[in-house]
mmCIF file of C-alpha atoms and ligand atoms in Angstrom:
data_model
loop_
_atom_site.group_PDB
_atom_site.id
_atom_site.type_symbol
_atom_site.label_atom_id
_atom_site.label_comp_id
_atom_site.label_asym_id
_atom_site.label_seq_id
_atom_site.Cartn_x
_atom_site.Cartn_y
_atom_site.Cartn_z
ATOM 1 C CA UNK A 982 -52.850 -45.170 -29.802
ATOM 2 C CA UNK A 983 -56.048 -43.747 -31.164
ATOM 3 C CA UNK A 984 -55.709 -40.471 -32.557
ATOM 4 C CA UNK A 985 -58.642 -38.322 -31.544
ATOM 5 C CA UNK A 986 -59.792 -34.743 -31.725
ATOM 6 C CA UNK A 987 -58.224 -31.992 -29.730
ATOM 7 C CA UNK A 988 -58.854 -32.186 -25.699
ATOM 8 C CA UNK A 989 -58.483 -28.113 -24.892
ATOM 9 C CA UNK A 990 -57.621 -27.603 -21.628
ATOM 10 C CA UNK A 991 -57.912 -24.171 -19.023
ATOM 11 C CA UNK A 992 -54.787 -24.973 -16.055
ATOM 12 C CA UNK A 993 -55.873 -21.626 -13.650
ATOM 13 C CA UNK A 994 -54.917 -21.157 -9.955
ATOM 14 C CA UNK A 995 -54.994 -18.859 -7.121
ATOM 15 C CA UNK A 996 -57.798 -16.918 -7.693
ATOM 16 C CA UNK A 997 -58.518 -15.795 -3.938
ATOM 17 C CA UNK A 998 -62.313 -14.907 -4.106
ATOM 18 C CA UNK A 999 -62.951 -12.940 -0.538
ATOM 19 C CA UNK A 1000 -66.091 -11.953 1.006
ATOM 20 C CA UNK A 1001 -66.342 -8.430 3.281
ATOM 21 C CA UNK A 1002 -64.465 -10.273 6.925
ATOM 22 C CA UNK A 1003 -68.238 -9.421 8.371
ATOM 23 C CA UNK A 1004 -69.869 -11.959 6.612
ATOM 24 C CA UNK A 1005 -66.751 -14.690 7.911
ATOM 25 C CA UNK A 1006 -68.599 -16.124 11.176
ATOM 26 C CA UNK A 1007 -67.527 -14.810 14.609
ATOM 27 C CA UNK A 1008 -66.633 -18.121 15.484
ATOM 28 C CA UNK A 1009 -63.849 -18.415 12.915
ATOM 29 C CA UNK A 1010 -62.266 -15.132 13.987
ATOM 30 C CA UNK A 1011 -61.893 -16.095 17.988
ATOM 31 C CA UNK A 1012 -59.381 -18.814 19.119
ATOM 32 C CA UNK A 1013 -59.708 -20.938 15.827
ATOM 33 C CA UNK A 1014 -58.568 -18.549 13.453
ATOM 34 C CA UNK A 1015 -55.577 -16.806 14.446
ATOM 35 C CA UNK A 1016 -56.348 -12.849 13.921
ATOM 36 C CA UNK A 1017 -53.061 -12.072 13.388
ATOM 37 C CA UNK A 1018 -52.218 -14.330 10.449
ATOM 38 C CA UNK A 1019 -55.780 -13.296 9.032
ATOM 39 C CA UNK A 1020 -55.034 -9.429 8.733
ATOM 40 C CA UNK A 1021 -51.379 -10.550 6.876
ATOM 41 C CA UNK A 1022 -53.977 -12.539 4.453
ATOM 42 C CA UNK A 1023 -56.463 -10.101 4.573
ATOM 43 C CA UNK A 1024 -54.102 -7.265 3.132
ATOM 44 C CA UNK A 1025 -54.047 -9.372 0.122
ATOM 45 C CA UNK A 1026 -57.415 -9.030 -0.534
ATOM 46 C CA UNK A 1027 -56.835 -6.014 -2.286
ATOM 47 C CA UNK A 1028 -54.422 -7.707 -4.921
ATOM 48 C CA UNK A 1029 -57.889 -9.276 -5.499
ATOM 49 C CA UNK A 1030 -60.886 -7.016 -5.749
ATOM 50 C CA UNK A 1031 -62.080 -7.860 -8.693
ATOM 51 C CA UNK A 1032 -61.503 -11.539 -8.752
ATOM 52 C CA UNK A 1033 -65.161 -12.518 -8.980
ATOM 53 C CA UNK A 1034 -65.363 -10.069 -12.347
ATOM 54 C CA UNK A 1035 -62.365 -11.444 -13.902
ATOM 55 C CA UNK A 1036 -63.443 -14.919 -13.466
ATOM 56 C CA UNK A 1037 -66.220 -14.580 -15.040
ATOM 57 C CA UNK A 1038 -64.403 -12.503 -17.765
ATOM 58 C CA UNK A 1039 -62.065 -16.212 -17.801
ATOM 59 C CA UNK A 1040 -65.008 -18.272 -18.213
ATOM 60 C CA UNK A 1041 -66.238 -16.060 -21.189
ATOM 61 C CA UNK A 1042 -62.520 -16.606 -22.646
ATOM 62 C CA UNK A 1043 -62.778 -20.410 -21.793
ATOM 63 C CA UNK A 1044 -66.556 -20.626 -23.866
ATOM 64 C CA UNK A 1045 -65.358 -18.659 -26.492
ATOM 65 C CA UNK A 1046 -62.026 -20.077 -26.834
ATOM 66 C CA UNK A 1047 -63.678 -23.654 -27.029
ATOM 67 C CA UNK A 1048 -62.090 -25.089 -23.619
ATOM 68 C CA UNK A 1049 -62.760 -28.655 -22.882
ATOM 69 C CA UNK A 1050 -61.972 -29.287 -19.571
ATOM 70 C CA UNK A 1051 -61.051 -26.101 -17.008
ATOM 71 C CA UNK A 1052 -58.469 -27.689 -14.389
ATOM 72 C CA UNK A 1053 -58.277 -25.561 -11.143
ATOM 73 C CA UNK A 1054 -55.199 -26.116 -8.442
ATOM 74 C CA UNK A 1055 -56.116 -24.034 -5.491
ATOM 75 C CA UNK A 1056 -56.354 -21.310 -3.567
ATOM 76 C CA UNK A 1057 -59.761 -20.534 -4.564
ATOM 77 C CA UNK A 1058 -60.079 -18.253 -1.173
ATOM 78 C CA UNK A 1059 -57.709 -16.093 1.341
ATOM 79 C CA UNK A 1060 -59.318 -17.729 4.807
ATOM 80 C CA UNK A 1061 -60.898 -20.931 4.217
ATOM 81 C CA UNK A 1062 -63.927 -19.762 5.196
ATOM 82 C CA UNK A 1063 -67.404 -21.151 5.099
ATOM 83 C CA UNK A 1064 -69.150 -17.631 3.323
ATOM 84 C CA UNK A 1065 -65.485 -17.331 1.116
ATOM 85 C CA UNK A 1066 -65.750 -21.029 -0.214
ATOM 86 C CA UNK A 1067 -69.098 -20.101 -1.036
ATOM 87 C CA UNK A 1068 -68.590 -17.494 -2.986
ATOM 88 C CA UNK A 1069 -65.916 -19.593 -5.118
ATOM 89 C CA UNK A 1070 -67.773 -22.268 -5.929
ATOM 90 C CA UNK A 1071 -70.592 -20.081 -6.914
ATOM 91 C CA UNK A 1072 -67.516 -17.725 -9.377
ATOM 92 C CA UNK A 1073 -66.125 -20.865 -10.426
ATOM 93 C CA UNK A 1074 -69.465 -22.643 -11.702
ATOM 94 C CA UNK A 1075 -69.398 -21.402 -15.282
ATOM 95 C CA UNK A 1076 -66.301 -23.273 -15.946
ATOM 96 C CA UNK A 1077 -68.296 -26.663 -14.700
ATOM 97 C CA UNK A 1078 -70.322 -25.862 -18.064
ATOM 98 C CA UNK A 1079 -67.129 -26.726 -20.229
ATOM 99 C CA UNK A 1080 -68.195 -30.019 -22.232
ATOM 100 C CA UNK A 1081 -65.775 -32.228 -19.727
ATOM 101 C CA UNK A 1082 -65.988 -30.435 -16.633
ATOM 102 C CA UNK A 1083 -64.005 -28.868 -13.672
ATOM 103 C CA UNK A 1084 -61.527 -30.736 -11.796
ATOM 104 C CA UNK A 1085 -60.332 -28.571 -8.988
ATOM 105 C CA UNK A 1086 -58.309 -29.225 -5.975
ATOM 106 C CA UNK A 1087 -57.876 -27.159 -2.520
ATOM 107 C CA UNK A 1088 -54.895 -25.041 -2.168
ATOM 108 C CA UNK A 1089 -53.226 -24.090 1.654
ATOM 109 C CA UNK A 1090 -55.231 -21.390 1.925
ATOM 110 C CA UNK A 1091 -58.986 -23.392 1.298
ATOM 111 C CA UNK A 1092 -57.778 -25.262 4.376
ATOM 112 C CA UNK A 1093 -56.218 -22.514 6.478
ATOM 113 C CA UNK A 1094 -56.485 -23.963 9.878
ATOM 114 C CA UNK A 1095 -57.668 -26.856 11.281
ATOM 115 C CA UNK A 1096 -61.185 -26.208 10.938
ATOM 116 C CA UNK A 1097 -61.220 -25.616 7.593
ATOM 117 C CA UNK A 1098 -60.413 -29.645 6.960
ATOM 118 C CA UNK A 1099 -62.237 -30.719 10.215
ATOM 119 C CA UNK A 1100 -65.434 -29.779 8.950
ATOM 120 C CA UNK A 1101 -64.586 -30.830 5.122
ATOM 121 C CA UNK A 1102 -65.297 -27.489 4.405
ATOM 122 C CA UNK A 1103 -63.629 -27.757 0.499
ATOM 123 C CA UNK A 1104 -65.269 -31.682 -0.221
ATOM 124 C CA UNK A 1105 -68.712 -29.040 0.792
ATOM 125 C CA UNK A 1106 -68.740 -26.872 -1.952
ATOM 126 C CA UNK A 1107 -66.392 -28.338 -4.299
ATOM 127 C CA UNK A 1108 -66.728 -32.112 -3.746
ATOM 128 C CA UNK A 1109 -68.254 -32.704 -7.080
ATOM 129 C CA UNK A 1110 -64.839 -31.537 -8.886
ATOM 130 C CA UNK A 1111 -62.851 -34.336 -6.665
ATOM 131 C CA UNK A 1112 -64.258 -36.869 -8.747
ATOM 132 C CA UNK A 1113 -62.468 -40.420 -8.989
ATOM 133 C CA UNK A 1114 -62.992 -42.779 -12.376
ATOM 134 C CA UNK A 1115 -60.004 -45.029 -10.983
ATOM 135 C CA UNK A 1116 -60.711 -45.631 -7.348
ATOM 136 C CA UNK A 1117 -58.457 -48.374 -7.268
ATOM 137 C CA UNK A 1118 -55.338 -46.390 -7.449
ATOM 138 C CA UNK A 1119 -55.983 -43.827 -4.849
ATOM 139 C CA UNK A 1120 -54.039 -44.861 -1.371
ATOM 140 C CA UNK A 1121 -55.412 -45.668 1.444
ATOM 141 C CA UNK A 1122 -56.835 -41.925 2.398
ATOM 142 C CA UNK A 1123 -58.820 -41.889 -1.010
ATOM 143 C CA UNK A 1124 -55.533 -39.744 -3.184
ATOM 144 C CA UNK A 1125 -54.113 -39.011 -5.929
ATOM 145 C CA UNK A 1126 -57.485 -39.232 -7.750
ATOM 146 C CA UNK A 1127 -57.567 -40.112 -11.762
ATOM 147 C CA UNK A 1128 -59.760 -38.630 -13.950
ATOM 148 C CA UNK A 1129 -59.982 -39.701 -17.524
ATOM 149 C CA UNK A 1130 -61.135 -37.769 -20.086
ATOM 150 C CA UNK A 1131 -61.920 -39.137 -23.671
ATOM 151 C CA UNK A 1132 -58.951 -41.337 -25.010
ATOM 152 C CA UNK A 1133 -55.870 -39.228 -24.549
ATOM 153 C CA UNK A 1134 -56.159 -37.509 -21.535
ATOM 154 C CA UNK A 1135 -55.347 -38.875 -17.257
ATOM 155 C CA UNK A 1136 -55.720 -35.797 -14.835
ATOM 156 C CA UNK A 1137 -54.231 -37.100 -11.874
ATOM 157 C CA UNK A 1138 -54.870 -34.949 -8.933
ATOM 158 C CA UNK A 1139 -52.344 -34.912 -5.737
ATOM 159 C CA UNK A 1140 -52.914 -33.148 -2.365
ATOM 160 C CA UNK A 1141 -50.045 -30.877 -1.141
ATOM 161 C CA UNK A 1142 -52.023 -28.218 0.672
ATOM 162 C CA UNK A 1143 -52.354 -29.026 5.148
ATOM 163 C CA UNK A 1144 -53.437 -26.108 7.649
ATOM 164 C CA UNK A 1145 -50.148 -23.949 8.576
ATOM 165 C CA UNK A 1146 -51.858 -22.765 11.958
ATOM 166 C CA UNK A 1147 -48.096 -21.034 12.514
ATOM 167 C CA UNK A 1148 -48.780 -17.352 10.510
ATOM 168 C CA UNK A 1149 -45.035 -17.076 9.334
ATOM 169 C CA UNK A 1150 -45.378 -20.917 7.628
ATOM 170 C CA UNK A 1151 -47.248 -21.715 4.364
ATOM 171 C CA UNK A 1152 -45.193 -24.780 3.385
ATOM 172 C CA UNK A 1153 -46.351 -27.601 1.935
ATOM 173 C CA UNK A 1154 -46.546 -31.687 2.000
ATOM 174 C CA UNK A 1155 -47.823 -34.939 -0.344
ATOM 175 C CA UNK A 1156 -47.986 -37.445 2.112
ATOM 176 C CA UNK A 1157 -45.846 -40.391 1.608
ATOM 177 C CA UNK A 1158 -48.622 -43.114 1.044
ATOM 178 C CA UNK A 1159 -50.208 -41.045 -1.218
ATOM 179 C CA UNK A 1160 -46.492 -40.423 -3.241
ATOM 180 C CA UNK A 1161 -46.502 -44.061 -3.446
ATOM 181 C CA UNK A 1162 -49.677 -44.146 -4.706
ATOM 182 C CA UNK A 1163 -49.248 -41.601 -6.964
ATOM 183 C CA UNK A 1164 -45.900 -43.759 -8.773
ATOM 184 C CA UNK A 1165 -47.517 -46.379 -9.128
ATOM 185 C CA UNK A 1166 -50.701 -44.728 -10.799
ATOM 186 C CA UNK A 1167 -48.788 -43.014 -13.447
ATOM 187 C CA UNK A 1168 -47.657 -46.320 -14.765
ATOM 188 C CA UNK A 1169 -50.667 -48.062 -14.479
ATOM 189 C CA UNK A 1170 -51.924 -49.700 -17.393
ATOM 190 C CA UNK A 1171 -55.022 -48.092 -17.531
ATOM 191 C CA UNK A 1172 -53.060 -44.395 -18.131
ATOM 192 C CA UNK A 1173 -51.005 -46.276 -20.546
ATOM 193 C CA UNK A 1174 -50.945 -44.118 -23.998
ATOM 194 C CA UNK A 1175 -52.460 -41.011 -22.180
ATOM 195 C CA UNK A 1176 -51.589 -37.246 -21.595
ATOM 196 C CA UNK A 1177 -50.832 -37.326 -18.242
ATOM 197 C CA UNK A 1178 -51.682 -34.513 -16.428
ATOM 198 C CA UNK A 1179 -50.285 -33.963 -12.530
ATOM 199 C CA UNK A 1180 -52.275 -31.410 -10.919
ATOM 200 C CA UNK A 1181 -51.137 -30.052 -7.332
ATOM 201 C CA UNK A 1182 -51.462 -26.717 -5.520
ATOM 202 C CA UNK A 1183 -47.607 -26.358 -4.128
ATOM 203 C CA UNK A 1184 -44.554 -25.866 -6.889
ATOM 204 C CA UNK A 1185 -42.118 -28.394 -6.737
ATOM 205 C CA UNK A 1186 -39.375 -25.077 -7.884
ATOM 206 C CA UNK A 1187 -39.476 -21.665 -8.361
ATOM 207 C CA UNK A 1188 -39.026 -19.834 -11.472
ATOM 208 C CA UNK A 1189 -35.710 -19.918 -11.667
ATOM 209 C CA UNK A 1190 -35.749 -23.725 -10.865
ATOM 210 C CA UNK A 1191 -34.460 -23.558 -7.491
ATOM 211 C CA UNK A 1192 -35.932 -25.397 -4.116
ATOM 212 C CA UNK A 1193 -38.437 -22.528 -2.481
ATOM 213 C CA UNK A 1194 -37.920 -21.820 0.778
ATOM 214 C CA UNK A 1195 -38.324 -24.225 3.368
ATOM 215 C CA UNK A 1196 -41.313 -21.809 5.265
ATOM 216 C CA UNK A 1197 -43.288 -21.280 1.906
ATOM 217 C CA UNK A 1198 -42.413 -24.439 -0.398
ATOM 218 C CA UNK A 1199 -43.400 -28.259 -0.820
ATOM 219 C CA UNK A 1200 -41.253 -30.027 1.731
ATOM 220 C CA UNK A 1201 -40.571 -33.320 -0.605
ATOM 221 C CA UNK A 1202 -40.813 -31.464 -3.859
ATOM 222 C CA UNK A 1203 -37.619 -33.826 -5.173
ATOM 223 C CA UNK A 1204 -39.733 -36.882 -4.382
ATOM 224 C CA UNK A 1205 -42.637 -35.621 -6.738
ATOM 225 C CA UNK A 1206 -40.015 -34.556 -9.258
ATOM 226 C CA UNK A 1207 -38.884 -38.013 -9.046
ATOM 227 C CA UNK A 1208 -42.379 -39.682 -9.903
ATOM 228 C CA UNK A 1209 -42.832 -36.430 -12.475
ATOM 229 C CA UNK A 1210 -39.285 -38.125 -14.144
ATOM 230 C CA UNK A 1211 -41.336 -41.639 -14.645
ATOM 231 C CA UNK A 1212 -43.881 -39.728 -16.790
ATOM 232 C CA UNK A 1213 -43.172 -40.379 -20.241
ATOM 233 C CA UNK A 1214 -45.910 -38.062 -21.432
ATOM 234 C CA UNK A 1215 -47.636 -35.842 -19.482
ATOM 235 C CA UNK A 1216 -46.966 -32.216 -17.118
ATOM 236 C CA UNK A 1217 -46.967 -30.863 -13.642
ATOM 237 C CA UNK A 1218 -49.875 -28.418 -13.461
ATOM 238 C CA UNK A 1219 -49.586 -26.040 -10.113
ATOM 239 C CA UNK A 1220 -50.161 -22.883 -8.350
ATOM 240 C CA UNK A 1221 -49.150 -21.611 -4.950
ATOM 241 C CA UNK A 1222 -46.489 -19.156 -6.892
ATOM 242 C CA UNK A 1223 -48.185 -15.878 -7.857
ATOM 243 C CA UNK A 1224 -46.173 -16.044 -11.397
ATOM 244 C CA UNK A 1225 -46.944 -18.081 -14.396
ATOM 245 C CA UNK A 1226 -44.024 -20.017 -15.737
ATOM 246 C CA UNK A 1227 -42.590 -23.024 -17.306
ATOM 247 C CA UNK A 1228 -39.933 -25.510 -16.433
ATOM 248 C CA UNK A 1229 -38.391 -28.063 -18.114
ATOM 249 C CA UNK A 1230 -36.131 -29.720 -15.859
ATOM 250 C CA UNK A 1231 -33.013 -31.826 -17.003
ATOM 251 C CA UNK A 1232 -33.900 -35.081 -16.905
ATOM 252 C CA UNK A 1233 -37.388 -34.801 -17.170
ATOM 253 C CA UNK A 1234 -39.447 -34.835 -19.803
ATOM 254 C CA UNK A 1235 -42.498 -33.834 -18.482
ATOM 255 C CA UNK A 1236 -42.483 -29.813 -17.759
ATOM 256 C CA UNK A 1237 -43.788 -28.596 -14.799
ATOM 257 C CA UNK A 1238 -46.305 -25.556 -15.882
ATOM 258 C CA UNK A 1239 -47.171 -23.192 -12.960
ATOM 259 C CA UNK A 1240 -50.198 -21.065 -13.487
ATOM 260 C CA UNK A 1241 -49.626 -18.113 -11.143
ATOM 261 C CA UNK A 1242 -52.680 -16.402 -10.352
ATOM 262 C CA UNK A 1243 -55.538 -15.916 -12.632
ATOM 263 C CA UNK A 1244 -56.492 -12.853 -11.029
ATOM 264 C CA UNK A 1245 -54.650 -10.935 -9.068
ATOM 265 C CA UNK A 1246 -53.764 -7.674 -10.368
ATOM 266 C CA UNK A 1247 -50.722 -6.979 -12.799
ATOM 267 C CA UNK A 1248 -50.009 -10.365 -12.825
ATOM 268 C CA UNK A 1249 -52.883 -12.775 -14.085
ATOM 269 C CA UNK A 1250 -51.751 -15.668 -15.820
ATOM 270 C CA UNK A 1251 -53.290 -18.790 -16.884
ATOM 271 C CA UNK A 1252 -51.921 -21.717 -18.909
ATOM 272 C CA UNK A 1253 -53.975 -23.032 -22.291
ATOM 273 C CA UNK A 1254 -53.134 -26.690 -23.025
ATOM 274 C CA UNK A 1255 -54.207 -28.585 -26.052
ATOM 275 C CA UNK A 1256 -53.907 -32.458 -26.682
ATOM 276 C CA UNK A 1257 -54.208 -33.982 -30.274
ATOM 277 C CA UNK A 1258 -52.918 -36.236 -32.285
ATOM 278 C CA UNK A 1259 -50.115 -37.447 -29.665
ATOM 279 C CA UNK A 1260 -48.875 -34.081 -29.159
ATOM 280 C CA UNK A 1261 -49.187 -31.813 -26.324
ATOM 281 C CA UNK A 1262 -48.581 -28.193 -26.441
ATOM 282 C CA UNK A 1263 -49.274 -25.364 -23.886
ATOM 283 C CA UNK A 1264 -49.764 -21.277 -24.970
ATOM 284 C CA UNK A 1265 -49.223 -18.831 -22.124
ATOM 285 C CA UNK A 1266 -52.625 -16.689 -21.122
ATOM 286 C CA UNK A 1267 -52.563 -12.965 -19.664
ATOM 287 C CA UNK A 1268 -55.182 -10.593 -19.173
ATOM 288 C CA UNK A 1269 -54.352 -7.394 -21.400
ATOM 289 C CA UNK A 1270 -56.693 -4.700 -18.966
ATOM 290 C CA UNK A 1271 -59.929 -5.574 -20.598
ATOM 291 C CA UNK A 1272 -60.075 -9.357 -20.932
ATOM 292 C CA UNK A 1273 -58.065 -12.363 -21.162
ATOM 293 C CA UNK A 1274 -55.954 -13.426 -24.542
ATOM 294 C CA UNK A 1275 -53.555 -15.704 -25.133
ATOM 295 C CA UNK A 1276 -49.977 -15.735 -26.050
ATOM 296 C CA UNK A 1277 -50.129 -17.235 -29.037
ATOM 297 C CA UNK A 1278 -46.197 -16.312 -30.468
ATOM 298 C CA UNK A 1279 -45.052 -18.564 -27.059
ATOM 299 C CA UNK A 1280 -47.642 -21.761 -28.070
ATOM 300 C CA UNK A 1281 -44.640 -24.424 -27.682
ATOM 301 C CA UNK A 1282 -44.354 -28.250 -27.420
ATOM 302 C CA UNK A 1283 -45.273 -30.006 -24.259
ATOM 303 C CA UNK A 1284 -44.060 -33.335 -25.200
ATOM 304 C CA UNK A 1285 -45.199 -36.272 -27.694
ATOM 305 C CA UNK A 1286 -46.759 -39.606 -27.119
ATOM 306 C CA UNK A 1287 -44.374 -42.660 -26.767
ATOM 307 C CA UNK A 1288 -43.722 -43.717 -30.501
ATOM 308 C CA UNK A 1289 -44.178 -40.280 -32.400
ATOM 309 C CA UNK A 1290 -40.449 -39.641 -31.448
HETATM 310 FE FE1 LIG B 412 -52.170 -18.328 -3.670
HETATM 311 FE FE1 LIG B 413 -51.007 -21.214 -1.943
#
């Protein structure tokens, strides 16, 4: 394979940007949008009060930094509403700047009920993040989608995020045509030699590498960890989880990164992944009260390309 210059790469999730619930349309609040399940993700909103400030404080850290390509995996808002979507795409613009882009993905709560996906609320504001350089391996509903980026690097993006109109459920679900679709684009030719990058909202495991629970987890996470095992080269990139972490799971050699939340207070966390040469590595990123840093004691391997051992 060629060996190129350094692809630097932002993974940052669950930033929950919320607007004041008068601005959310009357409509949303009344039959559709069940009022009790929206206090319960309302009471959140104060985990997240400055969100909007520390993203752009993140996108300061990304241009300074030298970030290639920021890589976003949901949960960009609390309700799923039209004014809250909005407002993220307009706090999440800077990082579209980065010389390669924004890919970014909805999480369960950018499609909190029904509505949310009937009206393609997400493909709206942040349709031109979904793009799709391989159309011809997405299944049949248009997913995973690849995106390529210079020589080295295959973002593959995966779906895993459905309305949960029930307010004690926030599980999750890759449907199974687009998990077939998904195994067979990892070994496609065309991602042959590349990073490959798996980017989902829902964790496949918790921190401690169990199953999550069945009410709040991805209902086939083993079946993704069993296309994640094919992956010779490459990581798991999620959210969902309000911790940052990383897993390397026997058997795999692919690790599954989650990047908590960027912003919510106490505990923002962000991964920083760099790609050269045919090595991968991945420094943890906090926020030490004033802005974000990075980690960079804990920088550690991610994996290398097939043939540098
Ligand atoms: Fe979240
Ligand atoms: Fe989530």
């Amino acid at each position: 394979m060629a060996l190129s210059a350094v692809v630097r790469i932002l993974h940052f999730s669950d930033v929950h940007v919320d607007v004041p619930a008068a601005r959310i349309p009357l409509a949303d609040w009344f039959g559709k949008r069940l009022v009790g399940g929206a206090n319960h993700a309302l009471r959140r909103a104060r985990h997240f009060r400055s969100s909007r400030e520390k993203l752009a404080q993140l996108a300061q850290f990304a241009q300074a930094e030298g970030a290639d390509l920021a890589v976003c995996t949901g949960d960009l808002t609390i309700l799923g509403t039209e004014p809250e979507l909005e407002a993220a795409a307009a706090a999440v613009a800077p990082f579209a700047e980065r010389p390669l882009g924004l890919v970014a993905i909805p999480g369960n709560h950018d499609v909190y009920l029904p509505d949310s996906v009937r009206e393609q609320r997400f493909e709206k504001h942040f349709g031109k993040y979904l793009g799709n350089d391989v159309p011809a391996l997405a299944g049949p509903e248009g997913w995973p989608r690849v995106r390529l980026f210079g020589a080295d690097v295959a973002v593959v993006t995966v779906r895993s995020a459905r309305p949960n109109p029930a307010v004690w459920r926030s599980s999750g679900r890759i449907e199974d045509r687009e998990l077939d679709a998904l195994r067979a684009a990892v070994s496609d030719p065309r991602l042959e030699g590349r990073f490959v990058m798996i980017a989902t909202h829902y964790a496949p495991r918790r921190e401690d590498g169990t199953p999550d629970r069945w009410t709040h987890g991805l209902e086939n996470a083993d079946a993704l960890l069993g296309v994640l095992s094919t992956v010779r080269w490459g990581c798991l990139v999620h959210g969902h989880i309000h911790r940052r972490f990383r897993l390397d799971l026997p058997g795999l050699r692919a690790p599954v990164l989650g990047a908590g939340s960027a912003t919510q207070e106490g505990r923002e966390g962000f991964w920083w992944i760099e790609v050269e040469g045919g090595e991968a590595y991945a420094t943890p990123g906090f926020h030490d009260g004033r802005g974000y840093r990075l980690e960079r004691d804990a920088r550690a391997l991610v994996g290398r390309a097939a043939g540098l051992g």
